[in-house]
């Protein structure tokens, strides 16, 4: 657990310390056979043709760990997965990023990696939805799709000679709006089969990016082309520059209800609490934290108070102990 910087009274300190000690005991017990620290010996079978991977070294005829983490084995490869590490992209990762530059035939995206990622114009669906070659006109209209500071969702395509490339060829990828972008340490997000979640009880969408960027926003129905409305709207604005007011339909379309905005803020504060406590960020834990805040009638701003941190830690320790018994 990371060192917490919270203003706690004596009772809260004792309760939080007990909960964290219980969580640490459960975690160490679950990974007792696989967890190692620096200079620990890793039992291996040399007869199978060993391949030493990241976090391992040979010393006095033994394979020892050079970092703290969990020993992983893939066929003959043995390596140590560090507990805390920077984000390392893998092909197929779902990421959330922010556009920082519109360059010729590409967008540069900040994805919490050591280098900026590249989203090529040819790697995403065009507004008209037709599969065709990109023309000079498409390149001129790139800002009608994405512009600087836009938050987008995409998928890691792979590494090429000019850096990390992304792709957005599906309906679920594209520009994100009406929500909050949160940043958590990437090691708190585990790769899962599903990173897109719809919390129906609260009417919000949750995108947990593998890179540590998490998007919480209003629920959006996936249409045949998510960019068509934005492009059509910009074309209408260009065609009618004299109109300064929106129609009632546009106002209703761009309006987010107060209840939905409160739910977005409540879910965002739940993620902030879990990140500060150092818990893994999953949709199940986020939902339980939000449910806890509503069940005890905690105001949104009070979720960042010391008492709620203690309650979340105690609830998580109970949940893990019950899971262990099952």
mmCIF file of C-alpha atoms in Angstrom:
data_model
loop_
_atom_site.group_PDB
_atom_site.id
_atom_site.type_symbol
_atom_site.label_atom_id
_atom_site.label_comp_id
_atom_site.label_asym_id
_atom_site.label_seq_id
_atom_site.Cartn_x
_atom_site.Cartn_y
_atom_site.Cartn_z
ATOM 1 C CA UNK A 1 0.000 0.000 0.000
ATOM 2 C CA UNK A 2 1.233 3.466 -0.825
ATOM 3 C CA UNK A 3 1.859 6.033 1.903
ATOM 4 C CA UNK A 4 -1.406 7.895 2.393
ATOM 5 C CA UNK A 5 -1.443 11.642 2.955
ATOM 6 C CA UNK A 6 -4.721 11.992 4.840
ATOM 7 C CA UNK A 7 -5.662 14.006 7.901
ATOM 8 C CA UNK A 8 -6.965 11.250 10.185
ATOM 9 C CA UNK A 9 -7.859 11.301 13.849
ATOM 10 C CA UNK A 10 -6.518 8.610 16.145
ATOM 11 C CA UNK A 11 -9.542 6.329 15.786
ATOM 12 C CA UNK A 12 -9.491 6.569 11.990
ATOM 13 C CA UNK A 13 -5.751 5.833 11.937
ATOM 14 C CA UNK A 14 -6.254 2.646 13.937
ATOM 15 C CA UNK A 15 -9.182 1.494 11.779
ATOM 16 C CA UNK A 16 -7.333 2.236 8.537
ATOM 17 C CA UNK A 17 -4.170 0.516 9.728
ATOM 18 C CA UNK A 18 -6.103 -2.619 10.687
ATOM 19 C CA UNK A 19 -7.860 -2.730 7.328
ATOM 20 C CA UNK A 20 -4.637 -2.224 5.359
ATOM 21 C CA UNK A 21 -2.799 -4.847 7.427
ATOM 22 C CA UNK A 22 -5.598 -7.327 6.758
ATOM 23 C CA UNK A 23 -5.481 -6.571 3.034
ATOM 24 C CA UNK A 24 -1.710 -6.940 2.984
ATOM 25 C CA UNK A 25 -1.958 -10.288 4.769
ATOM 26 C CA UNK A 26 -4.579 -11.570 2.313
ATOM 27 C CA UNK A 27 -2.520 -10.374 -0.661
ATOM 28 C CA UNK A 28 0.740 -11.894 0.580
ATOM 29 C CA UNK A 29 -1.012 -15.166 1.375
ATOM 30 C CA UNK A 30 -2.520 -15.345 -2.104
ATOM 31 C CA UNK A 31 0.833 -14.693 -3.805
ATOM 32 C CA UNK A 32 3.134 -16.382 -1.300
ATOM 33 C CA UNK A 33 4.438 -18.887 -3.838
ATOM 34 C CA UNK A 34 4.958 -16.404 -6.646
ATOM 35 C CA UNK A 35 5.978 -13.112 -4.993
ATOM 36 C CA UNK A 36 9.692 -12.288 -4.819
ATOM 37 C CA UNK A 37 11.878 -9.403 -3.731
ATOM 38 C CA UNK A 38 15.284 -8.312 -4.972
ATOM 39 C CA UNK A 39 17.941 -11.084 -4.716
ATOM 40 C CA UNK A 40 15.370 -13.822 -3.995
ATOM 41 C CA UNK A 41 16.111 -17.146 -5.643
ATOM 42 C CA UNK A 42 13.615 -18.354 -8.264
ATOM 43 C CA UNK A 43 13.169 -22.143 -8.433
ATOM 44 C CA UNK A 44 13.580 -23.326 -12.031
ATOM 45 C CA UNK A 45 14.178 -26.551 -13.932
ATOM 46 C CA UNK A 46 17.300 -26.257 -16.086
ATOM 47 C CA UNK A 47 16.521 -29.515 -17.906
ATOM 48 C CA UNK A 48 13.650 -27.891 -19.843
ATOM 49 C CA UNK A 49 15.856 -25.267 -21.463
ATOM 50 C CA UNK A 50 15.347 -22.131 -19.398
ATOM 51 C CA UNK A 51 14.900 -18.660 -20.921
ATOM 52 C CA UNK A 52 15.571 -15.799 -18.505
ATOM 53 C CA UNK A 53 13.313 -12.791 -19.045
ATOM 54 C CA UNK A 54 12.825 -9.329 -17.546
ATOM 55 C CA UNK A 55 13.574 -8.961 -13.859
ATOM 56 C CA UNK A 56 15.836 -12.017 -13.629
ATOM 57 C CA UNK A 57 19.575 -12.619 -13.561
ATOM 58 C CA UNK A 58 21.963 -15.495 -12.940
ATOM 59 C CA UNK A 59 24.138 -15.415 -9.829
ATOM 60 C CA UNK A 60 26.260 -18.319 -8.523
ATOM 61 C CA UNK A 61 24.399 -20.784 -10.700
ATOM 62 C CA UNK A 62 20.962 -19.640 -9.511
ATOM 63 C CA UNK A 63 18.296 -17.485 -11.110
ATOM 64 C CA UNK A 64 17.595 -14.507 -8.853
ATOM 65 C CA UNK A 65 15.111 -11.650 -9.076
ATOM 66 C CA UNK A 66 16.344 -8.127 -9.779
ATOM 67 C CA UNK A 67 13.000 -6.423 -9.069
ATOM 68 C CA UNK A 68 10.131 -6.897 -6.630
ATOM 69 C CA UNK A 69 7.114 -8.542 -8.191
ATOM 70 C CA UNK A 70 5.360 -11.731 -9.216
ATOM 71 C CA UNK A 71 7.110 -14.613 -10.979
ATOM 72 C CA UNK A 72 5.442 -15.414 -14.298
ATOM 73 C CA UNK A 73 6.145 -18.428 -16.496
ATOM 74 C CA UNK A 74 5.267 -18.712 -20.193
ATOM 75 C CA UNK A 75 6.457 -22.052 -21.559
ATOM 76 C CA UNK A 76 10.266 -21.898 -21.076
ATOM 77 C CA UNK A 77 10.351 -18.172 -20.350
ATOM 78 C CA UNK A 78 10.637 -17.050 -16.725
ATOM 79 C CA UNK A 79 10.298 -13.367 -15.843
ATOM 80 C CA UNK A 80 9.245 -11.133 -12.953
ATOM 81 C CA UNK A 81 6.257 -8.822 -13.397
ATOM 82 C CA UNK A 82 6.962 -5.684 -11.397
ATOM 83 C CA UNK A 83 4.264 -4.587 -8.972
ATOM 84 C CA UNK A 84 4.645 -0.927 -9.910
ATOM 85 C CA UNK A 85 5.772 -0.068 -13.410
ATOM 86 C CA UNK A 86 5.076 2.411 -16.180
ATOM 87 C CA UNK A 87 2.569 1.605 -18.865
ATOM 88 C CA UNK A 88 3.896 -0.693 -21.584
ATOM 89 C CA UNK A 89 1.571 -0.829 -24.604
ATOM 90 C CA UNK A 90 0.561 -4.160 -26.070
ATOM 91 C CA UNK A 91 -1.263 -4.830 -29.320
ATOM 92 C CA UNK A 92 -5.002 -4.777 -28.717
ATOM 93 C CA UNK A 93 -4.926 -2.574 -25.607
ATOM 94 C CA UNK A 94 -7.932 -0.286 -25.168
ATOM 95 C CA UNK A 95 -6.616 3.181 -24.349
ATOM 96 C CA UNK A 96 -8.032 6.621 -23.628
ATOM 97 C CA UNK A 97 -5.937 9.587 -24.750
ATOM 98 C CA UNK A 98 -5.931 13.289 -25.498
ATOM 99 C CA UNK A 99 -5.145 14.777 -28.914
ATOM 100 C CA UNK A 100 -2.198 17.162 -28.627
ATOM 101 C CA UNK A 101 -1.445 17.877 -32.294
ATOM 102 C CA UNK A 102 -3.114 17.673 -35.690
ATOM 103 C CA UNK A 103 -0.332 16.814 -38.144
ATOM 104 C CA UNK A 104 -0.438 15.920 -41.859
ATOM 105 C CA UNK A 105 -2.509 12.731 -42.244
ATOM 106 C CA UNK A 106 -2.249 11.940 -38.518
ATOM 107 C CA UNK A 107 -3.111 12.973 -34.991
ATOM 108 C CA UNK A 108 -0.629 12.835 -32.135
ATOM 109 C CA UNK A 109 -2.158 11.526 -28.920
ATOM 110 C CA UNK A 110 -0.958 11.651 -25.301
ATOM 111 C CA UNK A 111 -1.565 8.209 -23.754
ATOM 112 C CA UNK A 112 0.490 8.293 -20.533
ATOM 113 C CA UNK A 113 3.433 6.609 -22.287
ATOM 114 C CA UNK A 114 7.045 7.702 -22.668
ATOM 115 C CA UNK A 115 6.271 8.682 -26.288
ATOM 116 C CA UNK A 116 3.219 10.150 -27.948
ATOM 117 C CA UNK A 117 1.072 7.779 -29.988
ATOM 118 C CA UNK A 118 0.062 8.293 -33.624
ATOM 119 C CA UNK A 119 -3.441 7.868 -35.028
ATOM 120 C CA UNK A 120 -3.284 7.877 -38.822
ATOM 121 C CA UNK A 121 -6.152 9.221 -40.905
ATOM 122 C CA UNK A 122 -6.151 5.903 -42.733
ATOM 123 C CA UNK A 123 -6.568 4.004 -39.442
ATOM 124 C CA UNK A 124 -10.065 5.243 -38.634
ATOM 125 C CA UNK A 125 -13.481 5.278 -40.219
ATOM 126 C CA UNK A 126 -14.371 8.303 -42.339
ATOM 127 C CA UNK A 127 -17.451 10.376 -41.479
ATOM 128 C CA UNK A 128 -19.306 9.092 -44.533
ATOM 129 C CA UNK A 129 -18.641 5.498 -43.492
ATOM 130 C CA UNK A 130 -17.453 4.493 -46.963
ATOM 131 C CA UNK A 131 -14.297 2.436 -47.333
ATOM 132 C CA UNK A 132 -12.173 4.387 -49.825
ATOM 133 C CA UNK A 133 -8.793 5.991 -50.271
ATOM 134 C CA UNK A 134 -8.161 9.141 -48.259
ATOM 135 C CA UNK A 135 -7.970 12.267 -50.381
ATOM 136 C CA UNK A 136 -6.548 15.743 -49.901
ATOM 137 C CA UNK A 137 -10.051 16.938 -48.968
ATOM 138 C CA UNK A 138 -10.187 14.401 -46.127
ATOM 139 C CA UNK A 139 -6.877 15.716 -44.853
ATOM 140 C CA UNK A 140 -8.184 19.288 -44.912
ATOM 141 C CA UNK A 141 -11.248 18.218 -42.898
ATOM 142 C CA UNK A 142 -9.292 16.414 -40.165
ATOM 143 C CA UNK A 143 -10.169 19.047 -37.548
ATOM 144 C CA UNK A 144 -13.860 18.336 -38.102
ATOM 145 C CA UNK A 145 -13.173 14.850 -36.702
ATOM 146 C CA UNK A 146 -10.618 15.462 -33.938
ATOM 147 C CA UNK A 147 -8.864 18.635 -32.853
ATOM 148 C CA UNK A 148 -6.445 19.592 -30.088
ATOM 149 C CA UNK A 149 -7.481 18.690 -26.515
ATOM 150 C CA UNK A 150 -10.188 16.270 -27.673
ATOM 151 C CA UNK A 151 -10.406 13.118 -25.557
ATOM 152 C CA UNK A 152 -10.627 9.980 -27.671
ATOM 153 C CA UNK A 153 -10.764 6.223 -27.259
ATOM 154 C CA UNK A 154 -8.753 3.938 -29.523
ATOM 155 C CA UNK A 155 -6.955 0.610 -29.725
ATOM 156 C CA UNK A 156 -3.221 -0.061 -29.887
ATOM 157 C CA UNK A 157 -2.365 -1.229 -33.395
ATOM 158 C CA UNK A 158 1.357 -1.863 -32.916
ATOM 159 C CA UNK A 159 4.829 -0.370 -33.130
ATOM 160 C CA UNK A 160 6.161 0.960 -36.416
ATOM 161 C CA UNK A 161 9.257 2.837 -37.487
ATOM 162 C CA UNK A 162 7.805 6.209 -36.429
ATOM 163 C CA UNK A 163 6.404 5.147 -33.062
ATOM 164 C CA UNK A 164 3.332 3.607 -31.488
ATOM 165 C CA UNK A 165 0.302 3.502 -33.790
ATOM 166 C CA UNK A 166 -3.372 3.448 -32.835
ATOM 167 C CA UNK A 167 -6.513 2.535 -34.734
ATOM 168 C CA UNK A 168 -10.191 3.463 -34.359
ATOM 169 C CA UNK A 169 -12.040 1.357 -36.919
ATOM 170 C CA UNK A 170 -14.956 0.380 -34.714
ATOM 171 C CA UNK A 171 -18.163 2.113 -33.655
ATOM 172 C CA UNK A 172 -17.138 2.031 -30.005
ATOM 173 C CA UNK A 173 -14.026 4.135 -30.648
ATOM 174 C CA UNK A 174 -13.963 7.851 -31.298
ATOM 175 C CA UNK A 175 -14.376 11.192 -29.578
ATOM 176 C CA UNK A 176 -15.589 11.278 -25.979
ATOM 177 C CA UNK A 177 -17.679 14.064 -24.513
ATOM 178 C CA UNK A 178 -19.832 15.067 -21.536
ATOM 179 C CA UNK A 179 -17.717 13.508 -18.852
ATOM 180 C CA UNK A 180 -14.494 13.524 -16.848
ATOM 181 C CA UNK A 181 -11.034 12.201 -17.664
ATOM 182 C CA UNK A 182 -9.220 10.691 -14.683
ATOM 183 C CA UNK A 183 -5.597 9.585 -14.409
ATOM 184 C CA UNK A 184 -4.543 6.681 -12.187
ATOM 185 C CA UNK A 185 -1.295 4.668 -12.052
ATOM 186 C CA UNK A 186 -1.400 2.217 -14.945
ATOM 187 C CA UNK A 187 -0.380 -0.727 -12.743
ATOM 188 C CA UNK A 188 -3.739 -0.431 -10.950
ATOM 189 C CA UNK A 189 -5.552 -1.313 -14.220
ATOM 190 C CA UNK A 190 -5.400 -4.953 -15.241
ATOM 191 C CA UNK A 191 -6.012 -6.118 -18.797
ATOM 192 C CA UNK A 192 -9.447 -7.721 -19.084
ATOM 193 C CA UNK A 193 -11.734 -8.918 -21.842
ATOM 194 C CA UNK A 194 -14.054 -5.944 -21.426
ATOM 195 C CA UNK A 195 -12.978 -2.333 -20.798
ATOM 196 C CA UNK A 196 -16.231 -0.657 -21.900
ATOM 197 C CA UNK A 197 -18.903 -0.617 -19.219
ATOM 198 C CA UNK A 198 -22.393 0.863 -18.963
ATOM 199 C CA UNK A 199 -23.601 1.454 -15.403
ATOM 200 C CA UNK A 200 -27.319 1.289 -16.156
ATOM 201 C CA UNK A 201 -28.383 2.175 -12.615
ATOM 202 C CA UNK A 202 -26.587 5.510 -12.891
ATOM 203 C CA UNK A 203 -26.932 6.200 -16.622
ATOM 204 C CA UNK A 204 -23.199 6.625 -17.225
ATOM 205 C CA UNK A 205 -20.493 4.987 -19.321
ATOM 206 C CA UNK A 206 -17.140 3.878 -17.965
ATOM 207 C CA UNK A 207 -14.067 3.273 -20.123
ATOM 208 C CA UNK A 208 -11.112 1.899 -18.155
ATOM 209 C CA UNK A 209 -8.061 2.433 -20.343
ATOM 210 C CA UNK A 210 -5.118 0.084 -19.973
ATOM 211 C CA UNK A 211 -2.851 3.153 -19.950
ATOM 212 C CA UNK A 212 -4.285 4.502 -16.685
ATOM 213 C CA UNK A 213 -6.639 7.038 -18.276
ATOM 214 C CA UNK A 214 -10.254 6.435 -17.233
ATOM 215 C CA UNK A 215 -13.264 8.118 -18.794
ATOM 216 C CA UNK A 216 -16.529 8.610 -16.898
ATOM 217 C CA UNK A 217 -19.281 10.168 -18.981
ATOM 218 C CA UNK A 218 -22.922 10.254 -19.921
ATOM 219 C CA UNK A 219 -24.239 7.108 -21.558
ATOM 220 C CA UNK A 220 -24.113 7.326 -25.357
ATOM 221 C CA UNK A 221 -26.003 5.023 -27.670
ATOM 222 C CA UNK A 222 -23.611 3.583 -30.269
ATOM 223 C CA UNK A 223 -24.873 4.531 -33.724
ATOM 224 C CA UNK A 224 -23.777 3.418 -37.162
ATOM 225 C CA UNK A 225 -21.286 6.273 -37.273
ATOM 226 C CA UNK A 226 -20.442 8.198 -34.119
ATOM 227 C CA UNK A 227 -18.804 11.051 -36.003
ATOM 228 C CA UNK A 228 -21.575 11.834 -38.496
ATOM 229 C CA UNK A 229 -23.562 14.060 -36.156
ATOM 230 C CA UNK A 230 -20.482 16.106 -35.254
ATOM 231 C CA UNK A 231 -19.511 16.612 -38.905
ATOM 232 C CA UNK A 232 -23.061 17.442 -39.991
ATOM 233 C CA UNK A 233 -23.344 19.913 -37.176
ATOM 234 C CA UNK A 234 -20.124 21.677 -38.204
ATOM 235 C CA UNK A 235 -21.302 21.813 -41.828
ATOM 236 C CA UNK A 236 -24.607 23.316 -40.744
ATOM 237 C CA UNK A 237 -22.797 25.923 -38.665
ATOM 238 C CA UNK A 238 -20.657 26.839 -41.684
ATOM 239 C CA UNK A 239 -23.701 27.065 -43.928
ATOM 240 C CA UNK A 240 -25.668 29.216 -41.459
ATOM 241 C CA UNK A 241 -23.228 31.610 -39.810
ATOM 242 C CA UNK A 242 -25.979 34.118 -38.952
ATOM 243 C CA UNK A 243 -27.741 31.788 -36.530
ATOM 244 C CA UNK A 244 -26.395 32.297 -33.016
ATOM 245 C CA UNK A 245 -29.042 30.283 -31.185
ATOM 246 C CA UNK A 246 -29.625 26.544 -31.062
ATOM 247 C CA UNK A 247 -32.956 24.937 -31.799
ATOM 248 C CA UNK A 248 -34.826 23.287 -28.890
ATOM 249 C CA UNK A 249 -33.858 19.871 -30.276
ATOM 250 C CA UNK A 250 -30.159 20.801 -30.251
ATOM 251 C CA UNK A 251 -30.419 22.204 -26.740
ATOM 252 C CA UNK A 252 -32.054 19.006 -25.517
ATOM 253 C CA UNK A 253 -29.445 16.909 -27.317
ATOM 254 C CA UNK A 254 -26.548 18.841 -25.746
ATOM 255 C CA UNK A 255 -28.100 18.989 -22.262
ATOM 256 C CA UNK A 256 -26.978 16.631 -19.502
ATOM 257 C CA UNK A 257 -29.375 16.150 -16.621
ATOM 258 C CA UNK A 258 -28.248 17.185 -13.158
ATOM 259 C CA UNK A 259 -28.762 13.656 -11.824
ATOM 260 C CA UNK A 260 -26.449 12.277 -14.496
ATOM 261 C CA UNK A 261 -23.837 14.940 -13.781
ATOM 262 C CA UNK A 262 -23.956 14.058 -10.082
ATOM 263 C CA UNK A 263 -23.545 10.364 -10.882
ATOM 264 C CA UNK A 264 -20.517 11.167 -13.053
ATOM 265 C CA UNK A 265 -18.927 13.131 -10.211
ATOM 266 C CA UNK A 266 -19.745 10.390 -7.695
ATOM 267 C CA UNK A 267 -18.146 7.697 -9.856
ATOM 268 C CA UNK A 268 -15.120 9.935 -10.488
ATOM 269 C CA UNK A 269 -14.623 10.491 -6.753
ATOM 270 C CA UNK A 270 -14.922 6.738 -6.161
ATOM 271 C CA UNK A 271 -12.075 6.176 -8.642
ATOM 272 C CA UNK A 272 -9.980 8.863 -6.917
ATOM 273 C CA UNK A 273 -10.485 7.163 -3.544
ATOM 274 C CA UNK A 274 -9.551 3.722 -4.897
ATOM 275 C CA UNK A 275 -6.476 5.130 -6.626
ATOM 276 C CA UNK A 276 -5.283 6.884 -3.465
ATOM 277 C CA UNK A 277 -5.711 3.684 -1.463
ATOM 278 C CA UNK A 278 -3.806 1.738 -4.127
ATOM 279 C CA UNK A 279 -6.614 -0.714 -4.948
ATOM 280 C CA UNK A 280 -6.976 -2.307 -8.369
ATOM 281 C CA UNK A 281 -9.430 -0.367 -10.517
ATOM 282 C CA UNK A 282 -12.236 -2.640 -11.735
ATOM 283 C CA UNK A 283 -15.838 -1.929 -12.586
ATOM 284 C CA UNK A 284 -17.000 -4.146 -9.723
ATOM 285 C CA UNK A 285 -15.010 -2.250 -7.091
ATOM 286 C CA UNK A 286 -16.050 1.112 -8.550
ATOM 287 C CA UNK A 287 -19.715 0.127 -8.470
ATOM 288 C CA UNK A 288 -19.462 -1.117 -4.891
ATOM 289 C CA UNK A 289 -17.795 2.139 -3.822
ATOM 290 C CA UNK A 290 -20.501 4.235 -5.482
ATOM 291 C CA UNK A 291 -23.209 2.054 -3.922
ATOM 292 C CA UNK A 292 -21.564 2.468 -0.520
ATOM 293 C CA UNK A 293 -21.608 6.258 -0.824
ATOM 294 C CA UNK A 294 -25.289 6.303 -1.768
ATOM 295 C CA UNK A 295 -26.350 3.749 0.853
ATOM 296 C CA UNK A 296 -24.921 5.810 3.741
ATOM 297 C CA UNK A 297 -25.993 9.128 2.162
ATOM 298 C CA UNK A 298 -22.506 10.544 1.739
ATOM 299 C CA UNK A 299 -22.439 13.779 -0.241
ATOM 300 C CA UNK A 300 -20.295 13.876 -3.363
ATOM 301 C CA UNK A 301 -17.714 16.258 -1.888
ATOM 302 C CA UNK A 302 -17.610 14.262 1.367
ATOM 303 C CA UNK A 303 -16.421 11.178 -0.538
ATOM 304 C CA UNK A 304 -12.922 12.698 -0.524
ATOM 305 C CA UNK A 305 -13.019 13.027 3.266
ATOM 306 C CA UNK A 306 -10.994 10.865 5.637
ATOM 307 C CA UNK A 307 -13.937 8.883 7.019
ATOM 308 C CA UNK A 308 -15.006 7.600 3.601
ATOM 309 C CA UNK A 309 -11.444 6.445 2.836
ATOM 310 C CA UNK A 310 -11.532 4.356 6.015
ATOM 311 C CA UNK A 311 -14.961 2.928 5.178
ATOM 312 C CA UNK A 312 -13.828 1.914 1.671
ATOM 313 C CA UNK A 313 -10.699 0.208 3.041
ATOM 314 C CA UNK A 314 -12.743 -1.690 5.634
ATOM 315 C CA UNK A 315 -15.319 -2.767 3.046
ATOM 316 C CA UNK A 316 -12.597 -3.945 0.663
ATOM 317 C CA UNK A 317 -10.948 -6.022 3.401
ATOM 318 C CA UNK A 318 -14.294 -7.678 4.181
ATOM 319 C CA UNK A 319 -14.957 -8.341 0.487
ATOM 320 C CA UNK A 320 -11.577 -9.960 -0.094
ATOM 321 C CA UNK A 321 -11.853 -12.094 3.033
ATOM 322 C CA UNK A 322 -15.296 -13.322 1.941
ATOM 323 C CA UNK A 323 -13.912 -14.078 -1.541
ATOM 324 C CA UNK A 324 -11.053 -16.004 0.063
ATOM 325 C CA UNK A 325 -13.474 -18.171 2.044
ATOM 326 C CA UNK A 326 -15.430 -19.064 -1.098
#
